[in-house]
Tab-separated table of C-alpha atoms in Angstrom:
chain	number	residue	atom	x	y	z
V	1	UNK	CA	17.323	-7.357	-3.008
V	2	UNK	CA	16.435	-4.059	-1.049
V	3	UNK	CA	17.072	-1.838	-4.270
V	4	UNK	CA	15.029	-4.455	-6.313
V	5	UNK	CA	11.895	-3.163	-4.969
V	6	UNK	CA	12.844	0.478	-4.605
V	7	UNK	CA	13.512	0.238	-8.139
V	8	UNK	CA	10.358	-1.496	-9.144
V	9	UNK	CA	8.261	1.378	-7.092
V	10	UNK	CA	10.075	4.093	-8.221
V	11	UNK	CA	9.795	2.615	-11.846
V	12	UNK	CA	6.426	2.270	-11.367
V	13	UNK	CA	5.651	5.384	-9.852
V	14	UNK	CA	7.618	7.455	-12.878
V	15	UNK	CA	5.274	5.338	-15.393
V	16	UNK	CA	1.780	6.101	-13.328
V	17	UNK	CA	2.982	9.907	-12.924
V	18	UNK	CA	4.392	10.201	-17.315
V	19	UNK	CA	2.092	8.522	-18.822
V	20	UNK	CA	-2.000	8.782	-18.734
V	21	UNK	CA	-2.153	5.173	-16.736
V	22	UNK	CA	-5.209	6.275	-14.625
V	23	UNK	CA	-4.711	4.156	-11.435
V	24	UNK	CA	-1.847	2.454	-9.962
V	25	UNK	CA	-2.175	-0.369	-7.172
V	26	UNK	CA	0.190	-2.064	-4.883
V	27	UNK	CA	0.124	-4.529	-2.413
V	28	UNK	CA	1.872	-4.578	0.985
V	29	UNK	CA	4.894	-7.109	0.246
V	30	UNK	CA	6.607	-4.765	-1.885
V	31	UNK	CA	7.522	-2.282	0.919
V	32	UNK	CA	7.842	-4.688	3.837
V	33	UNK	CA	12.073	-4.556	2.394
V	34	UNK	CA	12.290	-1.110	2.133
V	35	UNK	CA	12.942	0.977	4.989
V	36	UNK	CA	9.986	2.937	6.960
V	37	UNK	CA	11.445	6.633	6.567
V	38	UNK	CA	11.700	5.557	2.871
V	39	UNK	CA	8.266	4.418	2.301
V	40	UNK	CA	6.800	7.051	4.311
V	41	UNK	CA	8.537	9.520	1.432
V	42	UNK	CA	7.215	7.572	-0.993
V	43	UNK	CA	3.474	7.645	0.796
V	44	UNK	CA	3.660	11.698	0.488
V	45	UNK	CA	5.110	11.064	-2.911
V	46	UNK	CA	2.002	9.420	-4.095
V	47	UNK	CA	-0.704	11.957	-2.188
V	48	UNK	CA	0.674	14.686	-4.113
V	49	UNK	CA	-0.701	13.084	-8.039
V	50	UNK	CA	-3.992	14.057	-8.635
V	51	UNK	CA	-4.156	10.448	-10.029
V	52	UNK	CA	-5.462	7.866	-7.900
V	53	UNK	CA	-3.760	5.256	-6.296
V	54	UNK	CA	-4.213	1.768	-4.430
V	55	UNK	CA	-1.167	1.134	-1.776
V	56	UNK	CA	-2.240	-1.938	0.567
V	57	UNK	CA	-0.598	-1.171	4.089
V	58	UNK	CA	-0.459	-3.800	7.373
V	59	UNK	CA	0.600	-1.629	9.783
V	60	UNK	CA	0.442	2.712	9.538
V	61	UNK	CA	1.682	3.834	12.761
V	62	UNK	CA	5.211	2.957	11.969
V	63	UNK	CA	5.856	5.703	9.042
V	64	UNK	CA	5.211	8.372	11.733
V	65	UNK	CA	2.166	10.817	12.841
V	66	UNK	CA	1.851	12.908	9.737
V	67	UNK	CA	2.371	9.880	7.115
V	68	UNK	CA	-0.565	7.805	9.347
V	69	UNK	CA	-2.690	11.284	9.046
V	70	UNK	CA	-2.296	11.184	5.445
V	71	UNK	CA	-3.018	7.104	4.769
V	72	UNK	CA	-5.853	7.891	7.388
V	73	UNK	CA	-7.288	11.008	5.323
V	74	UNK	CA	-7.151	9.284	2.044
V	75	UNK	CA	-8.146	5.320	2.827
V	76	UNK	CA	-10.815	4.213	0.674
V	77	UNK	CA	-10.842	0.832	2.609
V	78	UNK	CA	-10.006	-0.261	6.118
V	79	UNK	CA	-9.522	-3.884	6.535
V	80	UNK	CA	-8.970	-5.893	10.143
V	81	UNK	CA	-9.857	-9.202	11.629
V	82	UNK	CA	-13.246	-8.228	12.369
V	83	UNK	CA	-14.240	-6.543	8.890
V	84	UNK	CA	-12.903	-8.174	6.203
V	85	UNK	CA	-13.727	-7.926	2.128
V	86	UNK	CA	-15.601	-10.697	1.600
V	87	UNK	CA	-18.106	-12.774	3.359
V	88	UNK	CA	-15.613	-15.337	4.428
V	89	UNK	CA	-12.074	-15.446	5.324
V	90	UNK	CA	-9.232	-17.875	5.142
V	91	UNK	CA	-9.495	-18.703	8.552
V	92	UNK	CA	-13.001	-20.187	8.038
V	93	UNK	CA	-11.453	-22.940	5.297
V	94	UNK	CA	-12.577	-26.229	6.152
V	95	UNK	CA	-9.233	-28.203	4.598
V	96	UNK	CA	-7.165	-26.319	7.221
């Protein structure tokens, strides 16, 4: 299941760098199964397109200094209990 989403990244990432897709965006589940050496290879993978790209991330400290420098240096969006995208959260659901 590991290599499935390896494979899907690495698919996706030849198809964002080949082709003139302008943006690519990925959320967070699809490198909780892959390991944190590998993902922090793919992080510097994607900083070095001059294409932009979304990559949701829980938790940066884990890939190492220089890979949470980099995610640091390029976030366009820092998300936490406290500041949160919209006006309301899933916590504040009334049918909970």
């Amino acid at each position: 299941m590991i290599f499935l989403y390896f494979s899907l990244l690495a698919f996706d990432f030849a198809i964002f760098a080949l082709t003139d897709l302008p943006i690519l965006i990925h959320d967070s589940p699809l490198f909780k199964n892959i390991q944190n050496q590998t993902n922090a290879k793919l992080y510097e993978l994607y900083s070095t397109l001059s294409k932009q790209s979304f990559i949701a991330v829980d938790e940066i400290t884990k890939y190492g200094k220089d890979v949470e420098k980099l995610l640091i240096e390029n976030k366009s969006i820092e998300l936490s209990k406290d500041h949160y995208l919209f006006r309301k959260t899933w916590a504040d659901r009334k049918d909970r």
